[in-house]
Tab-separated table of N, CA and C in Angstrom:
chain	number	residue	atom	x	y	z
A	1	MET	N	73.576	-21.317	22.687
A	1	MET	CA	73.218	-22.376	23.393
A	1	MET	C	72.032	-22.002	24.253
A	2	SER	N	71.154	-22.933	24.613
A	2	SER	CA	69.963	-22.888	25.296
A	2	SER	C	70.028	-22.735	26.775
A	3	TYR	N	69.228	-21.853	27.262
A	3	TYR	CA	69.190	-21.809	28.931
A	3	TYR	C	68.069	-22.990	29.169
A	4	ARG	N	68.797	-23.794	30.140
A	4	ARG	CA	67.929	-25.037	30.591
A	4	ARG	C	67.464	-25.078	31.979
A	5	VAL	N	66.077	-25.368	32.026
A	5	VAL	CA	65.501	-25.167	33.497
A	5	VAL	C	64.704	-26.585	33.540
A	6	CYS	N	65.007	-27.107	34.785
A	6	CYS	CA	64.332	-28.409	35.054
A	6	CYS	C	63.578	-28.368	36.569
A	7	PHE	N	62.321	-28.557	36.344
A	7	PHE	CA	61.338	-28.509	37.704
A	7	PHE	C	61.441	-29.990	38.257
A	8	VAL	N	61.511	-30.017	39.474
A	8	VAL	CA	61.783	-31.279	40.229
A	8	VAL	C	60.672	-31.343	41.508
A	9	CYS	N	60.030	-32.349	41.429
A	9	CYS	CA	59.211	-32.700	42.668
A	9	CYS	C	59.412	-34.172	43.241
A	10	THR	N	58.678	-34.850	43.863
A	10	THR	CA	58.974	-36.265	44.226
A	10	THR	C	58.969	-37.291	43.256
A	11	GLY	N	57.804	-37.505	42.622
A	11	GLY	CA	57.591	-38.697	41.819
A	11	GLY	C	57.532	-38.166	40.262
A	12	ASN	N	57.509	-36.849	40.127
A	12	ASN	CA	57.313	-36.468	38.565
A	12	ASN	C	56.214	-36.691	37.937
A	13	ILE	N	55.047	-36.774	38.643
A	13	ILE	CA	53.654	-36.997	38.100
A	13	ILE	C	52.521	-35.854	38.358
A	14	CYS	N	52.801	-34.953	39.345
A	14	CYS	CA	51.966	-33.929	39.786
A	14	CYS	C	52.601	-32.436	39.659
A	15	ARG	N	53.293	-32.197	40.321
A	15	ARG	CA	53.673	-30.768	40.592
A	15	ARG	C	54.819	-30.457	39.466
A	16	SER	N	55.808	-31.081	39.413
A	16	SER	CA	56.704	-30.698	38.393
A	16	SER	C	56.455	-30.835	37.025
A	17	PRO	N	55.363	-31.801	36.538
A	17	PRO	CA	55.077	-31.755	35.154
A	17	PRO	C	53.982	-30.646	34.898
A	18	MET	N	53.341	-30.343	35.940
A	18	MET	CA	52.270	-29.053	35.867
A	18	MET	C	53.412	-27.766	35.861
A	19	ALA	N	54.284	-27.634	36.442
A	19	ALA	CA	55.135	-26.480	36.406
A	19	ALA	C	55.880	-26.342	35.145
A	20	GLU	N	56.434	-27.761	34.619
A	20	GLU	CA	57.008	-27.657	33.262
A	20	GLU	C	56.115	-27.163	32.191
A	21	SER	N	54.753	-27.636	32.240
A	21	SER	CA	53.827	-27.309	31.168
A	21	SER	C	53.630	-25.756	31.110
A	22	VAL	N	53.219	-25.170	32.223
A	22	VAL	CA	52.831	-23.939	32.582
A	22	VAL	C	54.126	-23.000	32.107
A	23	PHE	N	55.240	-23.403	32.540
A	23	PHE	CA	56.408	-22.537	32.152
A	23	PHE	C	56.866	-22.660	30.801
A	24	ARG	N	56.455	-23.647	30.191
A	24	ARG	CA	56.762	-23.989	28.775
A	24	ARG	C	55.827	-23.007	27.876
A	25	ALA	N	54.666	-22.840	28.319
A	25	ALA	CA	53.698	-21.983	27.635
A	25	ALA	C	54.157	-20.611	27.942
A	26	ARG	N	54.650	-20.133	28.943
A	26	ARG	CA	55.115	-18.716	29.288
A	26	ARG	C	56.449	-18.405	28.493
A	27	ILE	N	57.197	-19.417	28.382
A	27	ILE	CA	58.349	-19.357	27.264
A	27	ILE	C	57.787	-19.131	25.854
A	28	GLU	N	56.987	-19.662	25.537
A	28	GLU	CA	56.568	-19.752	24.222
A	28	GLU	C	55.867	-18.356	23.937
A	29	GLU	N	55.059	-17.924	24.775
A	29	GLU	CA	54.374	-16.664	24.783
A	29	GLU	C	55.362	-15.614	24.626
A	30	ALA	N	56.454	-15.494	25.414
A	30	ALA	CA	57.329	-14.602	25.408
A	30	ALA	C	58.267	-14.573	24.216
A	31	GLY	N	58.116	-15.584	23.350
A	31	GLY	CA	59.029	-15.878	21.944
A	31	GLY	C	60.526	-16.365	22.386
A	32	LEU	N	60.491	-17.046	23.403
A	32	LEU	CA	61.825	-17.493	23.954
A	32	LEU	C	61.925	-18.954	23.738
A	33	ASP	N	61.193	-19.596	23.013
A	33	ASP	CA	61.011	-20.992	23.073
A	33	ASP	C	62.247	-21.699	22.124
A	34	GLY	N	62.825	-20.785	21.495
A	34	GLY	CA	64.334	-21.370	20.785
A	34	GLY	C	65.424	-20.995	21.750
A	35	LEU	N	65.281	-20.271	22.701
A	35	LEU	CA	66.239	-19.982	23.581
A	35	LEU	C	66.236	-20.645	24.978
A	36	VAL	N	65.123	-21.277	25.405
A	36	VAL	CA	65.084	-21.779	26.743
A	36	VAL	C	64.457	-23.257	26.584
A	37	GLU	N	65.010	-24.335	27.243
A	37	GLU	CA	64.625	-25.524	27.333
A	37	GLU	C	64.029	-25.859	28.657
A	38	VAL	N	62.722	-26.444	28.752
A	38	VAL	CA	62.179	-26.668	30.008
A	38	VAL	C	61.857	-28.120	30.114
A	39	ASP	N	62.075	-28.671	31.135
A	39	ASP	CA	61.897	-30.242	31.330
A	39	ASP	C	61.544	-30.366	32.819
A	40	SER	N	61.239	-31.623	33.160
A	40	SER	CA	61.034	-31.967	34.730
A	40	SER	C	61.390	-33.407	35.194
A	41	ALA	N	61.418	-33.424	36.290
A	41	ALA	CA	61.951	-34.774	36.841
A	41	ALA	C	61.362	-35.112	38.274
A	42	GLY	N	61.699	-36.292	38.781
A	42	GLY	CA	61.434	-36.491	40.225
A	42	GLY	C	62.612	-36.782	41.096
A	43	THR	N	62.591	-36.702	42.498
A	43	THR	CA	63.685	-37.042	43.216
A	43	THR	C	63.570	-38.407	43.334
A	44	GLY	N	62.771	-39.125	43.133
A	44	GLY	CA	62.666	-40.669	43.144
A	44	GLY	C	62.282	-41.154	41.749
A	45	GLY	N	62.535	-42.327	41.479
A	45	GLY	CA	62.184	-43.198	40.172
A	45	GLY	C	61.193	-43.984	40.094
A	46	TRP	N	60.402	-44.023	41.193
A	46	TRP	CA	59.097	-45.125	41.245
A	46	TRP	C	58.006	-45.018	40.217
A	47	HIS	N	58.017	-43.791	39.555
A	47	HIS	CA	56.949	-43.561	38.567
A	47	HIS	C	57.664	-43.366	37.113
A	48	GLU	N	58.922	-43.683	36.932
A	48	GLU	CA	59.571	-43.485	35.887
A	48	GLU	C	58.746	-44.228	34.525
A	49	GLY	N	58.498	-43.269	33.488
A	49	GLY	CA	57.888	-43.852	32.271
A	49	GLY	C	56.409	-43.540	32.260
A	50	ASP	N	55.878	-43.458	33.472
A	50	ASP	CA	54.382	-43.153	33.701
A	50	ASP	C	54.048	-41.643	33.234
A	51	GLY	N	52.971	-41.556	32.726
A	51	GLY	CA	52.363	-40.274	32.371
A	51	GLY	C	51.985	-39.492	33.643
A	52	ALA	N	51.776	-38.211	33.515
A	52	ALA	CA	51.211	-37.336	34.647
A	52	ALA	C	49.902	-37.973	35.246
A	53	ASP	N	49.724	-37.671	36.603
A	53	ASP	CA	48.477	-37.993	37.265
A	53	ASP	C	47.262	-37.686	36.431
A	54	SER	N	46.375	-38.293	36.426
A	54	SER	CA	45.007	-37.960	35.473
A	54	SER	C	44.550	-36.623	36.150
A	55	ARG	N	44.764	-36.337	37.395
A	55	ARG	CA	44.077	-35.075	37.893
A	55	ARG	C	44.996	-33.853	37.485
A	56	THR	N	46.307	-34.062	37.237
A	56	THR	CA	47.162	-33.010	36.729
A	56	THR	C	46.736	-32.818	35.503
A	57	VAL	N	46.671	-33.874	34.499
A	57	VAL	CA	46.275	-33.813	33.198
A	57	VAL	C	44.995	-32.895	33.022
A	58	ALA	N	43.986	-33.300	33.784
A	58	ALA	CA	42.716	-32.647	33.755
A	58	ALA	C	42.735	-31.090	34.144
A	59	VAL	N	43.490	-30.779	35.207
A	59	VAL	CA	43.760	-29.324	35.579
A	59	VAL	C	44.366	-28.714	34.342
A	60	LEU	N	45.376	-29.195	33.955
A	60	LEU	CA	46.192	-28.610	32.827
A	60	LEU	C	45.309	-28.238	31.668
A	61	GLU	N	44.713	-29.433	31.164
A	61	GLU	CA	43.825	-29.283	29.933
A	61	GLU	C	42.721	-28.260	30.166
A	62	ALA	N	42.202	-28.211	31.291
A	62	ALA	CA	41.080	-27.411	31.693
A	62	ALA	C	41.502	-25.829	31.504
A	63	ALA	N	42.803	-25.692	31.910
A	63	ALA	CA	43.343	-24.465	31.773
A	63	ALA	C	44.001	-24.018	30.436
A	64	GLY	N	44.054	-24.907	29.595
A	64	GLY	CA	44.599	-24.628	28.221
A	64	GLY	C	45.907	-24.945	27.938
A	65	TYR	N	46.602	-25.877	28.866
A	65	TYR	CA	47.901	-26.211	28.847
A	65	TYR	C	48.074	-27.352	28.166
A	66	GLU	N	49.162	-27.934	27.534
A	66	GLU	CA	49.734	-29.044	26.908
A	66	GLU	C	49.910	-29.988	28.094
A	67	SER	N	49.611	-31.355	27.977
A	67	SER	CA	49.810	-32.127	29.119
A	67	SER	C	50.683	-33.459	28.765
A	68	GLY	N	51.348	-33.544	27.712
A	68	GLY	CA	52.084	-34.817	27.392
A	68	GLY	C	53.320	-34.728	28.238
A	69	HIS	N	53.456	-36.056	28.953
A	69	HIS	CA	54.566	-36.197	29.842
A	69	HIS	C	54.860	-37.609	30.052
A	70	ALA	N	56.109	-37.870	30.412
A	70	ALA	CA	56.691	-39.219	31.004
A	70	ALA	C	57.555	-38.947	32.134
A	71	ALA	N	57.153	-39.352	33.247
A	71	ALA	CA	58.093	-39.332	34.448
A	71	ALA	C	59.526	-39.938	34.297
A	72	ARG	N	60.470	-39.239	34.971
A	72	ARG	CA	61.700	-39.797	35.028
A	72	ARG	C	62.485	-39.160	36.457
A	73	GLN	N	63.475	-39.801	36.730
A	73	GLN	CA	64.196	-39.455	38.076
A	73	GLN	C	65.320	-38.688	37.545
A	74	PHE	N	65.514	-37.444	38.397
A	74	PHE	CA	66.646	-36.544	38.330
A	74	PHE	C	67.827	-37.438	38.840
A	75	HIS	N	69.084	-36.964	38.064
A	75	HIS	CA	70.349	-37.573	38.391
A	75	HIS	C	71.277	-36.467	38.416
A	76	ALA	N	72.316	-36.589	39.376
A	76	ALA	CA	73.183	-35.569	39.784
A	76	ALA	C	74.160	-35.174	38.515
A	77	SER	N	74.155	-36.255	37.575
A	77	SER	CA	74.994	-35.881	36.231
A	77	SER	C	74.533	-34.734	35.348
A	78	TRP	N	72.994	-34.424	35.637
A	78	TRP	CA	72.292	-33.530	34.910
A	78	TRP	C	72.846	-32.021	35.127
A	79	PHE	N	73.292	-31.991	36.639
A	79	PHE	CA	73.646	-30.571	36.898
A	79	PHE	C	74.523	-29.820	35.832
A	80	SER	N	75.440	-30.589	35.279
A	80	SER	CA	76.365	-29.760	34.428
A	80	SER	C	75.696	-29.450	33.143
A	81	ARG	N	74.619	-29.856	32.717
A	81	ARG	CA	73.967	-29.386	31.602
A	81	ARG	C	72.642	-28.304	31.915
A	82	LEU	N	72.426	-28.310	33.208
A	82	LEU	CA	71.206	-27.327	33.496
A	82	LEU	C	71.747	-25.977	34.119
A	83	ASP	N	71.017	-25.046	33.838
A	83	ASP	CA	71.236	-23.563	34.257
A	83	ASP	C	70.576	-23.313	35.656
A	84	LEU	N	69.431	-23.994	35.811
A	84	LEU	CA	68.444	-23.698	36.918
A	84	LEU	C	67.743	-24.835	37.207
A	85	VAL	N	67.630	-25.351	38.389
A	85	VAL	CA	66.873	-26.428	38.849
A	85	VAL	C	65.957	-25.969	39.887
A	86	ILE	N	64.644	-26.101	39.538
A	86	ILE	CA	63.557	-25.435	40.305
A	86	ILE	C	62.897	-26.626	41.161
A	87	ALA	N	63.014	-26.381	42.515
A	87	ALA	CA	62.417	-27.510	43.506
A	87	ALA	C	60.978	-26.862	43.765
A	88	LEU	N	60.062	-27.963	43.966
A	88	LEU	CA	58.600	-27.506	44.327
A	88	LEU	C	58.471	-27.482	45.694
A	89	ASP	N	59.284	-27.980	46.649
A	89	ASP	CA	59.127	-27.777	47.886
A	89	ASP	C	60.541	-27.808	48.567
A	90	SER	N	60.473	-27.586	49.941
A	90	SER	CA	61.879	-27.402	50.650
A	90	SER	C	62.500	-28.876	50.924
A	91	GLY	N	61.681	-29.817	50.837
A	91	GLY	CA	62.242	-31.161	51.000
A	91	GLY	C	63.045	-31.461	49.660
A	92	HIS	N	62.511	-31.082	48.348
A	92	HIS	CA	63.255	-31.253	47.165
A	92	HIS	C	64.484	-30.507	47.163
A	93	LEU	N	64.192	-29.206	47.609
A	93	LEU	CA	65.478	-28.287	47.779
A	93	LEU	C	66.586	-28.881	48.466
A	94	THR	N	66.391	-29.404	49.649
A	94	THR	CA	67.457	-30.048	50.507
A	94	THR	C	68.031	-31.339	49.799
A	95	ALA	N	67.072	-32.249	49.191
A	95	ALA	CA	67.582	-33.330	48.497
A	95	ALA	C	68.461	-33.126	47.229
A	96	LEU	N	67.958	-32.016	46.460
A	96	LEU	CA	68.834	-31.642	45.353
A	96	LEU	C	70.035	-30.982	45.682
A	97	ARG	N	70.135	-30.232	46.768
A	97	ARG	CA	71.357	-29.431	47.118
A	97	ARG	C	72.330	-30.582	47.474
A	98	ARG	N	71.810	-31.598	48.143
A	98	ARG	CA	72.739	-32.643	48.715
A	98	ARG	C	73.227	-33.482	47.563
A	99	LEU	N	72.478	-33.621	46.592
A	99	LEU	CA	72.899	-34.413	45.384
A	99	LEU	C	73.911	-33.644	44.398
A	100	ALA	N	73.873	-32.347	44.605
A	100	ALA	CA	74.738	-31.578	43.690
A	100	ALA	C	76.257	-31.963	43.886
A	101	PRO	N	76.965	-32.073	42.761
A	101	PRO	CA	78.424	-32.513	42.902
A	101	PRO	C	79.365	-31.247	43.300
A	102	THR	N	78.812	-30.025	43.131
A	102	THR	CA	79.715	-28.949	43.417
A	102	THR	C	78.952	-27.997	44.232
A	103	PRO	N	79.558	-27.042	44.885
A	103	PRO	CA	78.766	-25.705	45.335
A	103	PRO	C	78.071	-24.958	44.369
A	104	GLU	N	78.683	-24.917	43.071
A	104	GLU	CA	78.078	-24.227	42.217
A	104	GLU	C	76.806	-24.723	41.503
A	105	ASP	N	76.820	-26.088	41.463
A	105	ASP	CA	75.636	-26.624	41.191
A	105	ASP	C	74.598	-26.661	42.134
A	106	ALA	N	74.842	-26.762	43.544
A	106	ALA	CA	73.907	-26.502	44.292
A	106	ALA	C	73.334	-25.049	44.528
A	107	ALA	N	74.013	-24.252	44.036
A	107	ALA	CA	73.551	-22.812	43.851
A	107	ALA	C	72.393	-22.688	42.786
A	108	LYS	N	72.512	-23.555	41.893
A	108	LYS	CA	71.565	-23.568	40.756
A	108	LYS	C	70.083	-23.996	41.154
A	109	VAL	N	70.012	-24.519	42.446
A	109	VAL	CA	68.660	-25.171	42.818
A	109	VAL	C	67.894	-23.790	43.653
A	110	ARG	N	66.521	-23.725	43.304
A	110	ARG	CA	65.893	-22.715	43.748
A	110	ARG	C	64.385	-23.049	44.015
A	111	LEU	N	63.717	-22.570	44.983
A	111	LEU	CA	62.335	-22.824	45.117
A	111	LEU	C	61.445	-22.159	44.284
A	112	LEU	N	60.438	-22.709	43.517
A	112	LEU	CA	59.575	-22.105	42.630
A	112	LEU	C	58.848	-20.865	43.203
A	113	ARG	N	58.482	-21.003	44.468
A	113	ARG	CA	57.699	-19.921	44.917
A	113	ARG	C	58.457	-18.769	45.362
A	114	SER	N	59.642	-19.042	45.354
A	114	SER	CA	60.628	-17.791	45.656
A	114	SER	C	60.567	-16.649	44.498
A	115	TYR	N	59.808	-17.201	43.496
A	115	TYR	CA	59.692	-16.157	42.288
A	115	TYR	C	58.268	-15.608	42.362
A	116	ASP	N	57.549	-15.782	43.285
A	116	ASP	CA	56.190	-15.258	43.617
A	116	ASP	C	56.288	-14.263	44.659
A	117	PRO	N	56.218	-12.880	44.356
A	117	PRO	CA	56.433	-11.848	45.486
A	117	PRO	C	55.279	-11.872	46.386
A	118	ASP	N	54.127	-12.570	46.201
A	118	ASP	CA	53.131	-12.581	47.192
A	118	ASP	C	53.255	-13.819	47.997
A	119	ALA	N	54.064	-14.717	47.738
A	119	ALA	CA	54.006	-15.987	48.481
A	119	ALA	C	54.162	-16.049	49.937
A	120	GLY	N	54.705	-15.117	50.489
A	120	GLY	CA	54.954	-14.842	51.960
A	120	GLY	C	56.039	-15.805	52.159
A	121	ASP	N	56.084	-16.366	53.539
A	121	ASP	CA	57.177	-17.306	54.212
A	121	ASP	C	57.025	-18.645	53.711
A	122	ASP	N	55.895	-18.979	53.350
A	122	ASP	CA	55.807	-20.513	52.922
A	122	ASP	C	55.876	-20.665	51.608
A	123	LEU	N	57.091	-21.404	51.080
A	123	LEU	CA	57.442	-21.411	49.711
A	123	LEU	C	57.237	-22.799	49.243
A	124	ASP	N	56.613	-23.476	49.877
A	124	ASP	CA	56.202	-24.921	49.472
A	124	ASP	C	55.242	-24.948	48.607
A	125	VAL	N	55.107	-25.688	47.538
A	125	VAL	CA	53.742	-25.974	46.751
A	125	VAL	C	53.515	-27.407	47.344
A	126	PRO	N	52.365	-27.551	48.042
A	126	PRO	CA	51.896	-28.651	48.841
A	126	PRO	C	51.670	-29.740	47.651
A	127	ASP	N	51.921	-31.084	48.095
A	127	ASP	CA	51.806	-32.165	47.196
A	127	ASP	C	50.213	-32.527	47.185
A	128	PRO	N	49.589	-32.543	45.949
A	128	PRO	CA	48.130	-32.756	45.979
A	128	PRO	C	47.707	-34.181	45.806
A	129	TYR	N	48.824	-35.222	45.715
A	129	TYR	CA	48.584	-36.413	45.196
A	129	TYR	C	47.571	-37.250	46.120
A	130	TYR	N	47.629	-37.027	47.348
A	130	TYR	CA	46.728	-37.929	48.382
A	130	TYR	C	45.544	-37.143	48.716
A	131	GLY	N	45.130	-35.842	48.032
A	131	GLY	CA	44.169	-35.168	48.459
A	131	GLY	C	43.024	-35.015	47.170
A	132	PRO	N	42.042	-34.088	47.300
A	132	PRO	CA	41.013	-34.047	46.407
A	132	PRO	C	41.318	-33.070	45.349
A	133	MET	N	40.600	-32.891	44.267
A	133	MET	CA	41.091	-32.297	42.941
A	133	MET	C	41.272	-30.881	43.264
A	134	ASP	N	40.705	-30.130	44.365
A	134	ASP	CA	40.983	-28.879	44.594
A	134	ASP	C	42.511	-28.485	44.941
A	135	GLY	N	43.075	-29.652	45.434
A	135	GLY	CA	44.645	-29.383	45.735
A	135	GLY	C	45.510	-29.250	44.397
A	136	PHE	N	44.974	-29.976	43.316
A	136	PHE	CA	45.520	-29.809	41.955
A	136	PHE	C	45.430	-28.495	41.491
A	137	GLU	N	44.082	-27.986	41.626
A	137	GLU	CA	43.828	-26.637	41.260
A	137	GLU	C	44.759	-25.501	42.005
A	138	GLU	N	44.767	-25.816	43.316
A	138	GLU	CA	45.529	-24.820	44.030
A	138	GLU	C	47.126	-24.909	43.565
A	139	CYS	N	47.425	-26.076	43.177
A	139	CYS	CA	48.923	-26.272	42.852
A	139	CYS	C	49.147	-25.537	41.504
A	140	LEU	N	48.108	-25.537	40.585
A	140	LEU	CA	48.146	-24.785	39.305
A	140	LEU	C	48.276	-23.351	39.628
A	141	GLU	N	47.397	-22.723	40.498
A	141	GLU	CA	47.465	-21.438	40.918
A	141	GLU	C	48.849	-20.836	41.416
A	142	MET	N	49.408	-21.756	42.293
A	142	MET	CA	50.731	-21.410	42.804
A	142	MET	C	51.826	-21.438	41.610
A	143	VAL	N	51.728	-22.215	40.822
A	143	VAL	CA	52.604	-22.395	39.748
A	143	VAL	C	52.535	-21.198	38.779
A	144	GLU	N	51.261	-20.945	38.430
A	144	GLU	CA	50.964	-19.668	37.583
A	144	GLU	C	51.439	-18.467	38.215
A	145	ALA	N	51.410	-18.253	39.568
A	145	ALA	CA	51.651	-17.043	40.114
A	145	ALA	C	53.161	-16.796	40.398
A	146	ALA	N	53.862	-17.847	40.281
A	146	ALA	CA	55.386	-17.857	40.407
A	146	ALA	C	56.033	-17.689	38.849
A	147	SER	N	55.286	-18.042	37.938
A	147	SER	CA	55.709	-18.000	36.483
A	147	SER	C	56.310	-16.652	36.074
A	148	PRO	N	55.493	-15.690	36.298
A	148	PRO	CA	55.977	-14.307	35.749
A	148	PRO	C	57.386	-13.893	36.285
A	149	GLY	N	57.533	-14.153	37.602
A	149	GLY	CA	58.794	-13.747	38.294
A	149	GLY	C	59.953	-14.770	37.733
A	150	LEU	N	59.701	-15.968	37.600
A	150	LEU	CA	60.816	-16.862	37.089
A	150	LEU	C	61.037	-16.514	35.657
A	151	LEU	N	60.203	-16.094	34.910
A	151	LEU	CA	60.383	-15.676	33.527
A	151	LEU	C	61.219	-14.513	33.439
A	152	ALA	N	60.875	-13.483	34.336
A	152	ALA	CA	61.666	-12.444	34.422
A	152	ALA	C	63.034	-12.725	34.825
A	153	ALA	N	63.448	-13.615	35.725
A	153	ALA	CA	64.708	-14.136	36.110
A	153	ALA	C	65.489	-14.760	34.925
A	154	VAL	N	64.699	-15.587	34.224
A	154	VAL	CA	65.297	-16.313	33.128
A	154	VAL	C	65.623	-15.286	32.129
A	155	ARG	N	64.737	-14.284	31.673
A	155	ARG	CA	65.030	-13.277	30.742
A	155	ARG	C	66.268	-12.490	30.991
A	156	GLN	N	66.413	-12.195	32.348
A	156	GLN	CA	67.527	-11.408	32.814
A	156	GLN	C	68.885	-12.239	32.369
A	157	GLU	N	68.724	-13.539	32.820
A	157	GLU	CA	69.946	-14.379	32.523
A	157	GLU	C	70.330	-14.423	31.039
A	158	LEU	N	69.339	-14.534	30.277
A	158	LEU	CA	69.655	-14.443	28.756
A	158	LEU	C	70.162	-13.243	28.341
A	159	GLU	N	69.768	-11.991	28.958
A	159	GLU	CA	70.234	-10.750	28.417
A	159	GLU	C	71.638	-10.611	28.999
A	160	GLY	N	72.038	-11.227	30.015
A	160	GLY	CA	73.358	-11.107	30.634
A	160	GLY	C	74.206	-12.012	29.793
A	161	ARG	N	73.815	-13.109	29.332
A	161	ARG	CA	74.700	-13.957	28.214
A	161	ARG	C	74.970	-13.140	27.050
A	162	ALA	N	73.859	-12.276	26.576
A	162	ALA	CA	74.099	-11.756	25.369
A	162	ALA	C	75.051	-10.352	25.366
A	163	ALA	N	75.171	-9.879	26.629
A	163	ALA	CA	76.014	-8.825	26.851
A	163	ALA	C	77.586	-8.992	26.600
């Protein structure tokens, strides 16, 4: 059975598809692509079916990542099939934990930057949507910085399952 990770931001067109793309690449590089499933969603559904923001796509492609994506809204029923739900900021963390049907499901929700040992106290990935292009580049840097720690945590969970 696959280990399933879902990244969640507000509209699922900027931060969460970026995190999904980067982490999927890390999973493939680690040779875990058959063991880990990665996707993303938004806390709201107003962009459902839309592709990622063009600035997200540009930043991802410039860095060598895949950028195919269609936005969707996160649903409480998904908790039962997910192992880890990664929130991109504290507002998403709160919303997702409120949405969780059980305390066990709420415990599956973590902030992405909590996996970056150099993140400090501010664990939010700022929303770049209303700002200039450098906000998208900063978002990618934060996602990439957290990815090794997240990968190590997922690998540890996989090893725990095998034991």
